[in-house]
PDB file of C-alpha atoms in Angstrom:
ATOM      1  CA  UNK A   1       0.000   0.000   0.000  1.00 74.00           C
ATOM      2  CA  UNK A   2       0.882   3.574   0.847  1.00 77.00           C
ATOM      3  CA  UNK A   3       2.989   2.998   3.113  1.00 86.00           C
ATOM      4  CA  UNK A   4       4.845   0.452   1.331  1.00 81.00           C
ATOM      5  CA  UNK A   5       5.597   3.028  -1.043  1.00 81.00           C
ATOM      6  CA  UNK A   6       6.777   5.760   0.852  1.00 85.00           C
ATOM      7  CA  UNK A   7       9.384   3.185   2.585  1.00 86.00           C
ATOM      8  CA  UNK A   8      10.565   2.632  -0.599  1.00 83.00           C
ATOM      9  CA  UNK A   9      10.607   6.050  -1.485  1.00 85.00           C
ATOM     10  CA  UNK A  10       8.333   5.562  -4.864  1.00 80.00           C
ATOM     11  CA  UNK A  11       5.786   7.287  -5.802  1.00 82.00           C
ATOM     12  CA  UNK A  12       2.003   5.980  -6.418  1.00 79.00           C
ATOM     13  CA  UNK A  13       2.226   4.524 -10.012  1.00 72.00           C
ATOM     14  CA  UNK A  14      -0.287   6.097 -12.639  1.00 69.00           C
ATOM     15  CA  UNK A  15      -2.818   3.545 -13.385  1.00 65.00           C
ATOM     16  CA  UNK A  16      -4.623   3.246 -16.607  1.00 62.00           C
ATOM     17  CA  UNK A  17      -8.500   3.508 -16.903  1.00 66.00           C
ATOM     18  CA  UNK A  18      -8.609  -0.169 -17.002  1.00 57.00           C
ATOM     19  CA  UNK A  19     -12.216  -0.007 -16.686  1.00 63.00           C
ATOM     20  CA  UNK A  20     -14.147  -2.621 -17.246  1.00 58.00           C
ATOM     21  CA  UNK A  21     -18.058  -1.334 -16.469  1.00 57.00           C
ATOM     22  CA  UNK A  22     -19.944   1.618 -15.762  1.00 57.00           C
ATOM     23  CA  UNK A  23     -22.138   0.330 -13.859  1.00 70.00           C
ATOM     24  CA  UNK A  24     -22.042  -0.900 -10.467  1.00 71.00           C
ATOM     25  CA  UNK A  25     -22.664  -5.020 -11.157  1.00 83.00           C
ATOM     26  CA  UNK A  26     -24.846  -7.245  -9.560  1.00 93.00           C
ATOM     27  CA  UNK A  27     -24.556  -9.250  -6.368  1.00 95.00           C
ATOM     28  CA  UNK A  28     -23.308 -12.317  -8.093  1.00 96.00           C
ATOM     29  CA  UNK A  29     -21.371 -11.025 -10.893  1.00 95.00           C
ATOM     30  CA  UNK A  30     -19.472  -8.888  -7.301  1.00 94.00           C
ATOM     31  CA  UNK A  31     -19.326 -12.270  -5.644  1.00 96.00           C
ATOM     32  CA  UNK A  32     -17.284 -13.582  -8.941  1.00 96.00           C
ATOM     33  CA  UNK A  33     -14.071 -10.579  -8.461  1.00 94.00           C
ATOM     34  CA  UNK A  34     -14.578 -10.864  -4.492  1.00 95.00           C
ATOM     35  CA  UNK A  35     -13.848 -14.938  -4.873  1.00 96.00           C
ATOM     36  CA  UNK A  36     -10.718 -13.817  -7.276  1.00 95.00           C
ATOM     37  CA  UNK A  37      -9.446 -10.722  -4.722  1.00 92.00           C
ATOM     38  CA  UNK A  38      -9.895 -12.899  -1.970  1.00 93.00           C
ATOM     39  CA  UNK A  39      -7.893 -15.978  -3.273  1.00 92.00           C
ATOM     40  CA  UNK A  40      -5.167 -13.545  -4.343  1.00 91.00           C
ATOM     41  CA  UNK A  41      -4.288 -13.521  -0.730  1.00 90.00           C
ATOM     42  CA  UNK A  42      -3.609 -17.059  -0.842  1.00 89.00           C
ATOM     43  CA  UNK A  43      -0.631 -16.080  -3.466  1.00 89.00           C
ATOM     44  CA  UNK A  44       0.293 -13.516  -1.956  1.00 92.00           C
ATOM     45  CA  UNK A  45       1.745 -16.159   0.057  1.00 91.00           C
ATOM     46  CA  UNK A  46       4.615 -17.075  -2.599  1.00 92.00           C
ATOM     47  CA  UNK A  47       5.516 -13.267  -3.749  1.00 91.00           C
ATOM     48  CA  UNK A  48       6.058 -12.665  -0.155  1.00 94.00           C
ATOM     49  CA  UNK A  49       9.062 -15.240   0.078  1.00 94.00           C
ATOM     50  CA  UNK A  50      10.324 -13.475  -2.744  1.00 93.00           C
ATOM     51  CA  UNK A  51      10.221 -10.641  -1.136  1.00 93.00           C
ATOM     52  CA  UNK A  52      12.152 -11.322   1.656  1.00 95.00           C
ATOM     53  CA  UNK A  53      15.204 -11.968  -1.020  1.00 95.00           C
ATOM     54  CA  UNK A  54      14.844  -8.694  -1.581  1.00 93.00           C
ATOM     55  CA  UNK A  55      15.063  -7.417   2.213  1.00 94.00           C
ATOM     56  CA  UNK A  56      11.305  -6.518   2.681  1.00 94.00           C
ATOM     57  CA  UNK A  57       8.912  -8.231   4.477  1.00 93.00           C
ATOM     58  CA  UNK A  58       5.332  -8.056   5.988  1.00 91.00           C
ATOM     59  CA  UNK A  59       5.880  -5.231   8.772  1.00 92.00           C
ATOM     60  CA  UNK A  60       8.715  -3.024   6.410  1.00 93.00           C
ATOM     61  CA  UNK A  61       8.563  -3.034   2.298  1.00 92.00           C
ATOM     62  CA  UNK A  62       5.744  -5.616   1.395  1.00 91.00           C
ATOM     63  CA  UNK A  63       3.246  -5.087   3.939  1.00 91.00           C
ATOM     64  CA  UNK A  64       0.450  -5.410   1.218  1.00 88.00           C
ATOM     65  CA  UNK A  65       1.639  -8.963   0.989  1.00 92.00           C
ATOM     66  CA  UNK A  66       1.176  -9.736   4.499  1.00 92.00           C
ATOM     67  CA  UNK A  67      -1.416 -12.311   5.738  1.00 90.00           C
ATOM     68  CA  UNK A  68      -5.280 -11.963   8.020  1.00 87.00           C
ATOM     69  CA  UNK A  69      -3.991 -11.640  11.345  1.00 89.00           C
ATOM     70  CA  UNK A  70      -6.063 -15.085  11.509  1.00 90.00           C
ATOM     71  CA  UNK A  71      -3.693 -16.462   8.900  1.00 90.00           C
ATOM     72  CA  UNK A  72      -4.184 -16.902   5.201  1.00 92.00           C
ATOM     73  CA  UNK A  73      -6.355 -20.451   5.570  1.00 92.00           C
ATOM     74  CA  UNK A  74      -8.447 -19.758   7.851  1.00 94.00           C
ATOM     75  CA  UNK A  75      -9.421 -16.578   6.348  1.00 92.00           C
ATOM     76  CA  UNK A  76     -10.053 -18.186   2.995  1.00 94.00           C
ATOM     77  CA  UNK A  77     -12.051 -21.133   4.645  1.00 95.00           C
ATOM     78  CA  UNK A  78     -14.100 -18.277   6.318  1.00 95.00           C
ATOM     79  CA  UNK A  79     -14.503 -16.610   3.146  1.00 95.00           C
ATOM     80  CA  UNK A  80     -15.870 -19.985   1.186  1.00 95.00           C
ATOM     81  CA  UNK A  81     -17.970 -20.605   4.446  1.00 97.00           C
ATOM     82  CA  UNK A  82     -19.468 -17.110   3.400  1.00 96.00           C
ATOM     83  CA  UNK A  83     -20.009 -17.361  -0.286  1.00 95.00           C
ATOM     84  CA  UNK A  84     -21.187 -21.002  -0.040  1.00 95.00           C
ATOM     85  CA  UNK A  85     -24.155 -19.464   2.534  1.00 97.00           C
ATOM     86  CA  UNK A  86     -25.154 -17.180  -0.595  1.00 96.00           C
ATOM     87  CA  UNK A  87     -28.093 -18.376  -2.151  1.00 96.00           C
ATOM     88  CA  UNK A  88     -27.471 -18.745  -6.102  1.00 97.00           C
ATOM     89  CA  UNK A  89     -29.593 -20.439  -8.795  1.00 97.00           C
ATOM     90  CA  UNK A  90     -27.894 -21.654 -12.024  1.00 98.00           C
ATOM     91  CA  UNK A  91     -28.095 -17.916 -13.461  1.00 98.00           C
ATOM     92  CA  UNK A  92     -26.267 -16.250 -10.100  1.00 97.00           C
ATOM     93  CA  UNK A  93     -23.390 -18.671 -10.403  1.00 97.00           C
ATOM     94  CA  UNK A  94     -22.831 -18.055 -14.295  1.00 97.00           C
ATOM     95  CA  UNK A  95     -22.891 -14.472 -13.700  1.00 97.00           C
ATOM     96  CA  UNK A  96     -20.320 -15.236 -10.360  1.00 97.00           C
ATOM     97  CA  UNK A  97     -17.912 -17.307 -12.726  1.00 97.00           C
ATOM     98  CA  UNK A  98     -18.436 -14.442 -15.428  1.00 95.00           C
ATOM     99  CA  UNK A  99     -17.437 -12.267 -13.031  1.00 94.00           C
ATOM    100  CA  UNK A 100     -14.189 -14.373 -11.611  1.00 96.00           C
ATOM    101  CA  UNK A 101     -13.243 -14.538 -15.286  1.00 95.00           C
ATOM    102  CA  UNK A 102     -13.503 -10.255 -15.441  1.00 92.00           C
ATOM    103  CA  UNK A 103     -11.422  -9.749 -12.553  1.00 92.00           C
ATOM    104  CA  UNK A 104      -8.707 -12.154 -13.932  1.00 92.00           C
ATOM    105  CA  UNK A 105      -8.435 -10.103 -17.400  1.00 90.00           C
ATOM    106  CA  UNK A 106      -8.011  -6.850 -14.991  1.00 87.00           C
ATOM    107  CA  UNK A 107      -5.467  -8.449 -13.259  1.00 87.00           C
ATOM    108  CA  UNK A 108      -3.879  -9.711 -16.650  1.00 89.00           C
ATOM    109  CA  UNK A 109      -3.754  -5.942 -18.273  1.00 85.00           C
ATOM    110  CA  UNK A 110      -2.705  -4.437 -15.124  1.00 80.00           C
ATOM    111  CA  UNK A 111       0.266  -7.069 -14.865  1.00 81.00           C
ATOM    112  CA  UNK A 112       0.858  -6.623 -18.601  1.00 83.00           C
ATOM    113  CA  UNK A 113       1.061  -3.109 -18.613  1.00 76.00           C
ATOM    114  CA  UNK A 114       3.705  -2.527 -15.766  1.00 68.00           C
ATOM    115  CA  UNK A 115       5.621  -5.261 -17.536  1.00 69.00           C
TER     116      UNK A 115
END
């Protein structure tokens, strides 16, 4: 985040409009990029051992990459607990997966263009 940032003396990068609506979406198709956010944590997991190669770590540098003070599982198993209560018919779920499968293509261009 922020701080991050300011430890490593850089400034806030310039995003793109990577925008991919203009309209605030539906319950399930929010579900879909909530599923993908949340189970970015869980990789988070590997980028912060690289991290640590590189001196920074969860309280100094990389902070973003740091886990739920409950820990990375049991966050995510709290998280499925969550989104498995929701109650989705056939449609809700195609519009969750369509909405998974949006988030990932953000991710992709936003990797893609700082690369």
């Amino acid at each position: 985040g922020n701080l991050d940032l300011a430890e490593l003396k850089l400034d806030e990068p310039a995003y793109p409009d990577f925008s991919l609506r203009t309209q605030v979406p539906d319950l399930a198709t929010a579900l879909g990029w909530l599923y993908v956010i949340e189970g970015s944590n869980l990789g988070a997991a590997v980028l912060l051992k690289a991290a640590r190669k590189l001196d920074l770590s969860e309280t100094w540098g990389a902070r973003h990459l740091a886990p739920a003070s409950e820990g990375r599982a049991v966050h995510w198993r709290q998280f499925k607990e969550s989104l498995d209560a929701v109650d989705m018919d056939r449609a809700d779920q195609e519009r969750a997966v369509h909405g998974a499968n949006e988030a990932f293509l953000h991710a992709r261009a936003l990797a893609q263009y700082f690369l």
